[in-house]
GROMACS .gro file of C-alpha atoms in nm:
model
  436
    1MET     CA    1   0.000   0.000   0.000
    2LYS     CA    2   0.133   0.340  -0.098
    3LEU     CA    3   0.179   0.557   0.210
    4PRO     CA    4   0.063   0.920   0.208
    5THR     CA    5   0.318   1.198   0.246
    6VAL     CA    6   0.307   1.499   0.480
    7ALA     CA    7   0.543   1.796   0.443
    8LEU     CA    8   0.635   2.053   0.708
    9VAL     CA    9   0.710   2.400   0.571
   10GLY     CA   10   0.762   2.743   0.720
   11ARG     CA   11   1.020   3.009   0.783
   12PRO     CA   12   1.316   2.950   1.020
   13ASN     CA   13   1.271   2.913   1.396
   14VAL     CA   14   0.897   2.850   1.400
   15GLY     CA   15   0.935   2.502   1.554
   16LYS     CA   16   0.942   2.272   1.250
   17SER     CA   17   1.219   2.049   1.386
   18THR     CA   18   1.052   2.018   1.725
   19LEU     CA   19   0.723   1.920   1.564
   20PHE     CA   20   0.904   1.684   1.325
   21ASN     CA   21   1.069   1.499   1.614
   22LYS     CA   22   0.741   1.487   1.807
   23ILE     CA   23   0.550   1.335   1.515
   24VAL     CA   24   0.811   1.068   1.442
   25GLY     CA   25   0.837   0.996   1.814
   26LYS     CA   26   1.209   1.039   1.859
   27GLN     CA   27   1.489   1.289   1.848
   28VAL     CA   28   1.618   1.270   1.492
   29SER     CA   29   1.985   1.364   1.494
   30ILE     CA   30   2.121   1.596   1.229
   31THR     CA   31   2.441   1.391   1.203
   32GLU     CA   32   2.494   1.022   1.142
   33ASP     CA   33   2.817   0.838   1.221
   34ILE     CA   34   2.808   0.650   0.893
   35PRO     CA   35   3.039   0.745   0.606
   36GLY     CA   36   2.864   0.879   0.301
   37VAL     CA   37   2.536   0.961   0.475
   38THR     CA   38   2.413   1.313   0.407
   39ARG     CA   39   2.395   1.527   0.720
   40ASP     CA   40   2.065   1.689   0.627
   41ARG     CA   41   1.792   1.459   0.753
   42ILE     CA   42   1.466   1.564   0.586
   43TYR     CA   43   1.263   1.244   0.574
   44GLN     CA   44   1.121   0.986   0.812
   45GLU     CA   45   0.842   0.732   0.827
   46ALA     CA   46   0.587   0.815   1.098
   47ASN     CA   47   0.294   0.636   1.261
   48TYR     CA   48  -0.006   0.793   1.431
   49ASN     CA   49  -0.293   0.578   1.561
   50LYS     CA   50  -0.192   0.284   1.336
   51LYS     CA   51  -0.180   0.514   1.033
   52LYS     CA   52   0.160   0.522   0.867
   53PHE     CA   53   0.282   0.805   0.648
   54TYR     CA   54   0.600   0.970   0.526
   55LEU     CA   55   0.704   1.296   0.690
   56ILE     CA   56   0.925   1.550   0.513
   57ASP     CA   57   1.099   1.838   0.689
   58THR     CA   58   1.224   2.135   0.489
   59GLY     CA   59   1.473   2.412   0.546
   60GLY     CA   60   1.341   2.738   0.682
   61ILE     CA   61   1.230   2.972   0.405
   62ASP     CA   62   1.405   3.303   0.459
   63THR     CA   63   1.414   3.566   0.183
   64THR     CA   64   1.709   3.739   0.348
   65LYS     CA   65   1.937   3.449   0.262
   66LEU     CA   66   2.139   3.500  -0.055
   67ASP     CA   67   2.092   3.140  -0.169
   68PHE     CA   68   1.715   3.143  -0.107
   69ASN     CA   69   1.606   3.122  -0.472
   70LYS     CA   70   1.863   2.858  -0.564
   71GLU     CA   71   1.825   2.603  -0.289
   72ILE     CA   72   1.584   2.663  -0.002
   73LYS     CA   73   1.291   2.762  -0.221
   74MET     CA   74   1.350   2.465  -0.454
   75GLN     CA   75   1.378   2.229  -0.160
   76ALA     CA   76   1.042   2.345  -0.026
   77GLU     CA   77   0.875   2.328  -0.368
   78ILE     CA   78   0.995   1.973  -0.427
   79ALA     CA   79   0.876   1.865  -0.081
   80ILE     CA   80   0.538   2.031  -0.139
   81GLU     CA   81   0.502   1.859  -0.475
   82GLU     CA   82   0.566   1.522  -0.314
   83ALA     CA   83   0.319   1.584  -0.032
   84ASP     CA   84  -0.047   1.491  -0.006
   85ILE     CA   85  -0.091   1.731   0.287
   86VAL     CA   86   0.121   2.028   0.393
   87ILE     CA   87   0.151   2.151   0.751
   88PHE     CA   88   0.234   2.522   0.729
   89ILE     CA   89   0.392   2.618   1.063
   90VAL     CA   90   0.382   2.980   1.176
   91ASP     CA   91   0.503   3.156   1.491
   92GLY     CA   92   0.200   3.276   1.684
   93LYS     CA   93   0.413   3.486   1.915
   94GLU     CA   94   0.560   3.699   1.636
   95GLY     CA   95   0.256   3.711   1.408
   96ILE     CA   96   0.259   3.718   1.028
   97THR     CA   97   0.589   3.807   0.863
   98THR     CA   98   0.701   3.869   0.504
   99ASN     CA   99   0.849   3.520   0.494
  100ASP     CA  100   0.512   3.373   0.595
  101LEU     CA  101   0.355   3.548   0.298
  102ILE     CA  102   0.624   3.405   0.067
  103VAL     CA  103   0.543   3.055   0.192
  104ARG     CA  104   0.171   3.124   0.148
  105ASP     CA  105   0.226   3.219  -0.218
  106ILE     CA  106   0.423   2.899  -0.282
  107LEU     CA  107   0.148   2.689  -0.122
  108ARG     CA  108  -0.131   2.857  -0.315
  109LYS     CA  109   0.038   2.767  -0.642
  110SER     CA  110   0.072   2.404  -0.533
  111ASP     CA  111  -0.303   2.348  -0.494
  112LYS     CA  112  -0.234   2.107  -0.207
  113LYS     CA  113  -0.436   2.067   0.113
  114VAL     CA  114  -0.281   2.297   0.371
  115ILE     CA  115  -0.322   2.295   0.750
  116VAL     CA  116  -0.187   2.602   0.926
  117ALA     CA  117  -0.031   2.509   1.261
  118ILE     CA  118  -0.003   2.824   1.476
  119ASN     CA  119   0.284   2.735   1.709
  120LYS     CA  120   0.361   2.870   2.056
  121ALA     CA  121  -0.004   2.869   2.160
  122ASP     CA  122   0.111   2.858   2.523
  123VAL     CA  123   0.215   3.225   2.525
  124LYS     CA  124  -0.009   3.531   2.563
  125GLU     CA  125   0.110   3.703   2.245
  126THR     CA  126  -0.022   3.416   2.034
  127ASN     CA  127  -0.377   3.476   2.151
  128ASN     CA  128  -0.346   3.839   2.045
  129ASN     CA  129  -0.216   3.743   1.698
  130LEU     CA  130  -0.430   3.436   1.643
  131TYR     CA  131  -0.691   3.576   1.408
  132ASP     CA  132  -0.437   3.769   1.202
  133PHE     CA  133  -0.328   3.438   1.049
  134TYR     CA  134  -0.668   3.389   0.890
  135GLU     CA  135  -0.553   3.651   0.640
  136LEU     CA  136  -0.334   3.379   0.487
  137GLY     CA  137  -0.648   3.248   0.319
  138PHE     CA  138  -0.645   2.878   0.408
  139GLU     CA  139  -0.932   2.673   0.549
  140THR     CA  140  -0.786   2.500   0.855
  141TYR     CA  141  -0.603   2.666   1.147
  142ILE     CA  142  -0.495   2.479   1.460
  143PRO     CA  143  -0.315   2.646   1.755
  144ILE     CA  144  -0.042   2.419   1.888
  145SER     CA  145   0.259   2.411   2.114
  146SER     CA  146   0.523   2.165   1.994
  147ILE     CA  147   0.692   2.179   2.332
  148HIS     CA  148   0.392   2.166   2.566
  149ASN     CA  149   0.176   1.922   2.368
  150ILE     CA  150  -0.106   2.171   2.313
  151GLY     CA  151  -0.320   2.096   2.008
  152PHE     CA  152  -0.102   1.806   1.894
  153ALA     CA  153  -0.380   1.545   1.898
  154GLU     CA  154  -0.617   1.777   1.712
  155LEU     CA  155  -0.350   1.851   1.453
  156MET     CA  156  -0.265   1.487   1.392
  157ASP     CA  157  -0.629   1.380   1.389
  158THR     CA  158  -0.695   1.641   1.121
  159VAL     CA  159  -0.385   1.549   0.918
  160THR     CA  160  -0.457   1.175   0.920
  161GLN     CA  161  -0.838   1.174   0.913
  162ASN     CA  162  -0.848   1.038   0.556
  163PHE     CA  163  -0.547   0.808   0.592
  164LYS     CA  164  -0.615   0.436   0.605
  165GLU     CA  165  -0.493   0.214   0.885
  166THR     CA  166  -0.193   0.019   0.765
  167GLU     CA  167  -0.256  -0.348   0.709
  168GLU     CA  168   0.058  -0.555   0.753
  169ILE     CA  169   0.036  -0.806   0.470
  170GLU     CA  170   0.365  -0.985   0.433
  171ASP     CA  171   0.494  -1.033   0.081
  172THR     CA  172   0.770  -1.293   0.092
  173ARG     CA  173   0.897  -1.210  -0.255
  174THR     CA  174   1.238  -1.041  -0.259
  175LYS     CA  175   1.212  -0.673  -0.343
  176PHE     CA  176   1.497  -0.479  -0.492
  177SER     CA  177   1.500  -0.109  -0.572
  178ILE     CA  178   1.697   0.057  -0.847
  179ILE     CA  179   1.826   0.381  -0.701
  180GLY     CA  180   2.068   0.649  -0.807
  181ARG     CA  181   2.111   1.002  -0.928
  182PRO     CA  182   1.892   1.136  -1.209
  183ASN     CA  183   1.984   1.022  -1.560
  184VAL     CA  184   2.214   0.734  -1.464
  185GLY     CA  185   1.994   0.480  -1.644
  186LYS     CA  186   1.762   0.348  -1.374
  187SER     CA  187   1.458   0.314  -1.602
  188SER     CA  188   1.669   0.164  -1.882
  189LEU     CA  189   1.799  -0.095  -1.637
  190THR     CA  190   1.446  -0.181  -1.528
  191ASN     CA  191   1.342  -0.229  -1.891
  192ALA     CA  192   1.648  -0.442  -1.963
  193LEU     CA  193   1.571  -0.671  -1.668
  194LEU     CA  194   1.202  -0.698  -1.755
  195ASN     CA  195   1.285  -0.730  -2.125
  196GLU     CA  196   1.003  -0.493  -2.213
  197GLU     CA  197   0.942  -0.120  -2.241
  198ARG     CA  198   0.760  -0.105  -1.908
  199VAL     CA  199   0.900   0.229  -1.789
  200VAL     CA  200   0.920   0.555  -1.984
  201VAL     CA  201   1.284   0.615  -2.074
  202SER     CA  202   1.431   0.951  -2.168
  203ASN     CA  203   1.772   1.114  -2.163
  204ILE     CA  204   1.617   1.404  -1.971
  205ALA     CA  205   1.699   1.374  -1.603
  206GLY     CA  206   1.387   1.329  -1.396
  207THR     CA  207   1.159   1.150  -1.642
  208THR     CA  208   1.037   0.906  -1.377
  209ARG     CA  209   0.818   1.087  -1.127
  210ASP     CA  210   0.696   0.807  -0.901
  211SER     CA  211   0.831   0.468  -0.805
  212ILE     CA  212   0.693   0.186  -1.017
  213ASP     CA  213   0.671  -0.179  -0.907
  214SER     CA  214   0.707  -0.464  -1.154
  215VAL     CA  215   0.723  -0.841  -1.116
  216LEU     CA  216   1.027  -1.016  -1.259
  217LYS     CA  217   1.058  -1.393  -1.290
  218TYR     CA  218   1.404  -1.546  -1.275
  219ASN     CA  219   1.471  -1.919  -1.240
  220ASN     CA  220   1.101  -1.976  -1.160
  221GLU     CA  221   1.117  -1.729  -0.871
  222GLU     CA  222   0.934  -1.397  -0.854
  223PHE     CA  223   1.109  -1.073  -0.761
  224ILE     CA  224   0.960  -0.726  -0.715
  225VAL     CA  225   1.151  -0.456  -0.902
  226ILE     CA  226   1.109  -0.101  -0.772
  227ASP     CA  227   1.215   0.168  -1.018
  228THR     CA  228   1.260   0.487  -0.817
  229ALA     CA  229   1.157   0.839  -0.897
  230GLY     CA  230   1.392   1.082  -1.056
  231MET     CA  231   1.381   1.452  -0.988
  232ARG     CA  232   1.120   1.654  -1.171
  233LYS     CA  233   0.877   1.936  -1.103
  234LYS     CA  234   0.624   2.029  -1.370
  235GLY     CA  235   0.863   1.945  -1.651
  236LYS     CA  236   1.154   2.137  -1.502
  237VAL     CA  237   1.483   1.982  -1.402
  238PHE     CA  238   1.646   2.123  -1.090
  239GLU     CA  239   2.007   2.020  -1.146
  240SER     CA  240   2.138   2.211  -0.846
  241VAL     CA  241   1.920   2.039  -0.586
  242GLU     CA  242   1.995   1.670  -0.638
  243LYS     CA  243   2.060   1.633  -0.268
  244TYR     CA  244   1.702   1.735  -0.193
  245SER     CA  245   1.558   1.470  -0.425
  246LEU     CA  246   1.700   1.201  -0.201
  247PHE     CA  247   1.381   1.143  -0.002
  248ARG     CA  248   1.213   1.009  -0.315
  249SER     CA  249   1.463   0.726  -0.325
  250LEU     CA  250   1.427   0.676   0.050
  251LYS     CA  251   1.067   0.568   0.011
  252SER     CA  252   1.177   0.290  -0.221
  253ILE     CA  253   1.477   0.198  -0.007
  254ASP     CA  254   1.249   0.140   0.293
  255ARG     CA  255   1.035  -0.104   0.097
  256SER     CA  256   1.331  -0.296  -0.041
  257ASP     CA  257   1.535  -0.593   0.067
  258ILE     CA  258   1.819  -0.509  -0.172
  259CYS     CA  259   1.925  -0.179  -0.328
  260LEU     CA  260   2.093  -0.150  -0.666
  261VAL     CA  261   2.291   0.174  -0.668
  262VAL     CA  262   2.332   0.273  -1.032
  263ILE     CA  263   2.643   0.472  -1.122
  264ASN     CA  264   2.702   0.644  -1.455
  265ALA     CA  265   3.036   0.511  -1.581
  266GLU     CA  266   3.078   0.809  -1.812
  267GLU     CA  267   3.045   1.064  -1.531
  268GLY     CA  268   3.228   0.865  -1.266
  269ILE     CA  269   3.155   0.851  -0.893
  270THR     CA  270   3.004   1.156  -0.723
  271GLU     CA  271   2.935   1.254  -0.362
  272HIS     CA  272   2.565   1.207  -0.427
  273ASP     CA  273   2.630   0.843  -0.522
  274LYS     CA  274   2.792   0.801  -0.181
  275HIS     CA  275   2.498   0.963  -0.005
  276ILE     CA  276   2.250   0.730  -0.171
  277ALA     CA  277   2.457   0.421  -0.088
  278GLY     CA  278   2.495   0.548   0.269
  279TYR     CA  279   2.119   0.569   0.314
  280ALA     CA  280   2.075   0.212   0.190
  281ILE     CA  281   2.334   0.092   0.441
  282GLU     CA  282   2.176   0.298   0.720
  283ARG     CA  283   1.845   0.126   0.649
  284GLY     CA  284   2.019  -0.213   0.670
  285LYS     CA  285   1.956  -0.313   0.309
  286GLY     CA  286   2.150  -0.547   0.084
  287LEU     CA  287   2.369  -0.352  -0.158
  288ILE     CA  288   2.489  -0.400  -0.515
  289PHE     CA  289   2.666  -0.137  -0.723
  290VAL     CA  290   2.569  -0.129  -1.092
  291VAL     CA  291   2.813   0.062  -1.309
  292ASN     CA  292   2.597   0.148  -1.609
  293LYS     CA  293   2.691   0.273  -1.959
  294TRP     CA  294   3.009   0.067  -1.938
  295ASP     CA  295   3.004   0.021  -2.317
  296LYS     CA  296   3.086   0.390  -2.358
  297VAL     CA  297   3.398   0.380  -2.142
  298THR     CA  298   3.727   0.332  -2.326
  299ASP     CA  299   3.991   0.497  -2.109
  300ILE     CA  300   3.976   0.272  -1.801
  301THR     CA  301   3.961  -0.103  -1.738
  302ILE     CA  302   3.728  -0.287  -1.502
  303GLN     CA  303   4.025  -0.360  -1.275
  304GLU     CA  304   4.115   0.008  -1.257
  305PHE     CA  305   3.755   0.114  -1.195
  306GLU     CA  306   3.730  -0.156  -0.927
  307LYS     CA  307   4.017   0.008  -0.737
  308LEU     CA  308   3.839   0.342  -0.768
  309MET     CA  309   3.517   0.193  -0.632
  310LYS     CA  310   3.695   0.049  -0.329
  311ALA     CA  311   3.865   0.381  -0.260
  312GLU     CA  312   3.546   0.587  -0.289
  313PHE     CA  313   3.315   0.340  -0.114
  314GLN     CA  314   3.541   0.231   0.171
  315PHE     CA  315   3.231   0.197   0.391
  316ALA     CA  316   3.079  -0.064   0.156
  317THR     CA  317   3.365  -0.278   0.026
  318TYR     CA  318   3.150  -0.588   0.088
  319ALA     CA  319   2.909  -0.488  -0.191
  320PRO     CA  320   2.956  -0.657  -0.531
  321VAL     CA  321   3.005  -0.439  -0.839
  322VAL     CA  322   2.845  -0.524  -1.174
  323TYR     CA  323   2.952  -0.358  -1.499
  324LEU     CA  324   2.696  -0.346  -1.780
  325SER     CA  325   2.508  -0.142  -2.035
  326ALA     CA  326   2.134  -0.127  -1.970
  327LEU     CA  327   2.069   0.022  -2.313
  328THR     CA  328   2.253  -0.240  -2.520
  329LYS     CA  329   2.200  -0.515  -2.259
  330LYS     CA  330   2.569  -0.599  -2.274
  331ARG     CA  331   2.667  -0.795  -1.959
  332ILE     CA  332   2.308  -0.762  -1.828
  333HIS     CA  333   2.314  -1.137  -1.760
  334THR     CA  334   2.569  -1.083  -1.481
  335LEU     CA  335   2.326  -0.890  -1.259
  336MET     CA  336   2.054  -1.136  -1.154
  337PRO     CA  337   2.301  -1.398  -1.020
  338GLU     CA  338   2.442  -1.130  -0.788
  339ILE     CA  339   2.091  -1.034  -0.673
  340VAL     CA  340   2.016  -1.400  -0.594
  341LYS     CA  341   2.342  -1.431  -0.402
  342VAL     CA  342   2.275  -1.119  -0.194
  343LYS     CA  343   1.916  -1.234  -0.136
  344GLU     CA  344   2.051  -1.546   0.034
  345ASN     CA  345   2.316  -1.356   0.229
  346ILE     CA  346   2.085  -1.095   0.386
  347LYS     CA  347   1.890  -1.375   0.554
  348ARG     CA  348   2.179  -1.613   0.620
  349GLU     CA  349   2.177  -1.763   0.969
  350ILE     CA  350   2.483  -1.904   1.145
  351LYS     CA  351   2.457  -2.168   1.417
  352THR     CA  352   2.545  -2.041   1.761
  353SER     CA  353   2.812  -2.307   1.819
  354ILE     CA  354   2.987  -2.221   1.493
  355ILE     CA  355   2.985  -1.843   1.537
  356ASN     CA  356   3.116  -1.886   1.894
  357GLU     CA  357   3.401  -2.100   1.770
  358VAL     CA  358   3.495  -1.843   1.505
  359ILE     CA  359   3.483  -1.551   1.749
  360GLN     CA  360   3.679  -1.728   2.021
  361ASP     CA  361   3.950  -1.823   1.770
  362ALA     CA  362   3.961  -1.462   1.651
  363TYR     CA  363   3.981  -1.340   2.009
  364GLN     CA  364   4.273  -1.567   2.097
  365LEU     CA  365   4.450  -1.480   1.774
  366ASN     CA  366   4.431  -1.108   1.844
  367LEU     CA  367   4.354  -1.005   2.201
  368PRO     CA  368   4.191  -0.662   2.237
  369PRO     CA  369   4.411  -0.389   2.386
  370SER     CA  370   4.387  -0.329   2.759
  371TYR     CA  371   4.265   0.001   2.899
  372LYS     CA  372   4.367   0.111   3.250
  373GLY     CA  373   4.449  -0.248   3.335
  374LYS     CA  374   4.120  -0.383   3.203
  375ARG     CA  375   4.069  -0.592   2.891
  376LEU     CA  376   3.756  -0.674   2.695
  377LYS     CA  377   3.637  -1.031   2.742
  378ILE     CA  378   3.390  -1.199   2.506
  379TYR     CA  379   3.186  -1.467   2.681
  380PHE     CA  380   2.924  -1.559   2.426
  381THR     CA  381   2.817  -1.467   2.072
  382SER     CA  382   2.491  -1.538   1.893
  383GLN     CA  383   2.310  -1.425   1.581
  384THR     CA  384   2.003  -1.231   1.686
  385GLY     CA  385   1.859  -1.111   1.355
  386ILE     CA  386   1.852  -1.121   0.976
  387LYS     CA  387   1.789  -0.865   0.701
  388PRO     CA  388   2.055  -0.756   0.784
  389PRO     CA  389   2.240  -1.022   0.986
  390LYS     CA  390   2.283  -0.910   1.345
  391PHE     CA  391   2.527  -1.052   1.599
  392THR     CA  392   2.514  -0.991   1.975
  393PHE     CA  393   2.828  -1.026   2.187
  394ARG     CA  394   2.801  -1.080   2.562
  395VAL     CA  395   3.103  -0.914   2.720
  396ASN     CA  396   3.242  -0.808   3.057
  397ASN     CA  397   3.225  -0.435   2.978
  398LYS     CA  398   3.106  -0.298   2.646
  399GLY     CA  399   3.278   0.030   2.726
  400LEU     CA  400   3.608  -0.147   2.655
  401VAL     CA  401   3.517  -0.209   2.289
  402HIS     CA  402   3.735  -0.006   2.054
  403PHE     CA  403   3.593   0.066   1.708
  404SER     CA  404   3.900  -0.091   1.545
  405TYR     CA  405   3.844  -0.417   1.734
  406GLU     CA  406   3.476  -0.418   1.638
  407ARG     CA  407   3.585  -0.382   1.275
  408TYR     CA  408   3.832  -0.667   1.326
  409LEU     CA  409   3.552  -0.893   1.453
  410GLU     CA  410   3.330  -0.804   1.158
  411ASN     CA  411   3.612  -0.882   0.916
  412LYS     CA  412   3.660  -1.222   1.082
  413ILE     CA  413   3.290  -1.298   1.045
  414ARG     CA  414   3.305  -1.205   0.677
  415GLU     CA  415   3.618  -1.417   0.625
  416ASN     CA  416   3.439  -1.726   0.757
  417PHE     CA  417   3.089  -1.675   0.617
  418ASP     CA  418   2.958  -1.537   0.290
  419PHE     CA  419   2.794  -1.207   0.370
  420THR     CA  420   2.871  -1.048   0.035
  421GLY     CA  421   2.633  -0.762  -0.036
  422THR     CA  422   2.487  -0.723   0.312
  423PRO     CA  423   2.577  -0.496   0.602
  424ILE     CA  424   2.634  -0.662   0.937
  425ILE     CA  425   2.509  -0.522   1.266
  426ILE     CA  426   2.724  -0.592   1.571
  427GLN     CA  427   2.610  -0.502   1.921
  428PHE     CA  428   2.772  -0.559   2.258
  429LYS     CA  429   2.586  -0.626   2.581
  430ASN     CA  430   2.723  -0.663   2.929
  431ARG     CA  431   2.679  -1.016   3.061
  432ASN     CA  432   2.531  -0.890   3.387
  433GLY     CA  433   2.258  -0.710   3.198
  434ASP     CA  434   2.384  -0.363   3.286
  435GLU     CA  435   2.355  -0.162   2.965
  436GLU     CA  436   2.499   0.161   3.101
   0.00000   0.00000   0.00000
């Protein structure tokens, strides 16, 4: 079931981030300790009264900023276009400002359902300014306080009143999404795999607007192929805001078991490629790199490009790399076997006795460094999850775990078991149950 999308817009310092965190039910950090992950978190899946939806946060719209027209305004417009409902947040304490009127004009052009959330309803000034906001010309106004929980239930009831309760129907078929920057050949790759012109293909970046699901049969097994949206707004291509189109791919990443990150061989590897791969890893998805348009490359060999891939994607060296041409279908046959392999690896389970033997051997081979006379001891290891594989280590003191030793243990696991194409989660717990 396709989830609805809600966007938060408004000028700076009106409480968008506070409301965003409250809706998603957790403090969403602006930084992630994962290489390649963009620092600007603008998207999250949310759940209110068993109704799931996507929530998009946008940068504060401020006309005094020099880069307003180039980036912030485009970011907001793209988020608004994606949204089914927009929550327009204003500062009740300060009243209507010029920036509020700018946001109003953008929203009027969008023709989307808008709910005006008048924040800071807990202060006296808001009551004095309350009815001034009706001049904005929208239908629904709800006074709220993001901090003091005033009006939150009314706001969310209004936002989600037409949303359907999510029915959890498990589809056991493996789903893989084809993600990447605009114009790298995602739709062409989908067509090549399906062997039919199922998706509109164009050399104009952003032809695909929404994600499209297709069923692919390979070796008598069904797979779901998710071709992700490009970046388009009413026929216009915003080349300078690729980083803001990322949330479109995130929707497809969340629904996937495996992500195919498509890279344009002609253009080489970009920072945006790293960001997209980083999000797939953060979501715990299987990962395959597809270097497309390889038939047009003449100045570098596969071996040389392989070295470049390892250097640029040091945080995902476990992911296989496939070189092909989606347009000519050259080497297209090499892709599905890798997908099948990764499909098996993301759900691979290792017997407890075997993983303990491997870890204890690794421990004795390379003892962890001591710290203030204390040394990490590993008592017991077990696999506690799949998709992605997760391993839990019972130790004497998890505070003694150095990141380099954790990496060493992961490498030992990978040396002994085939986890090609899948991230591995490792967690440490104190044997006495004290998690502090």
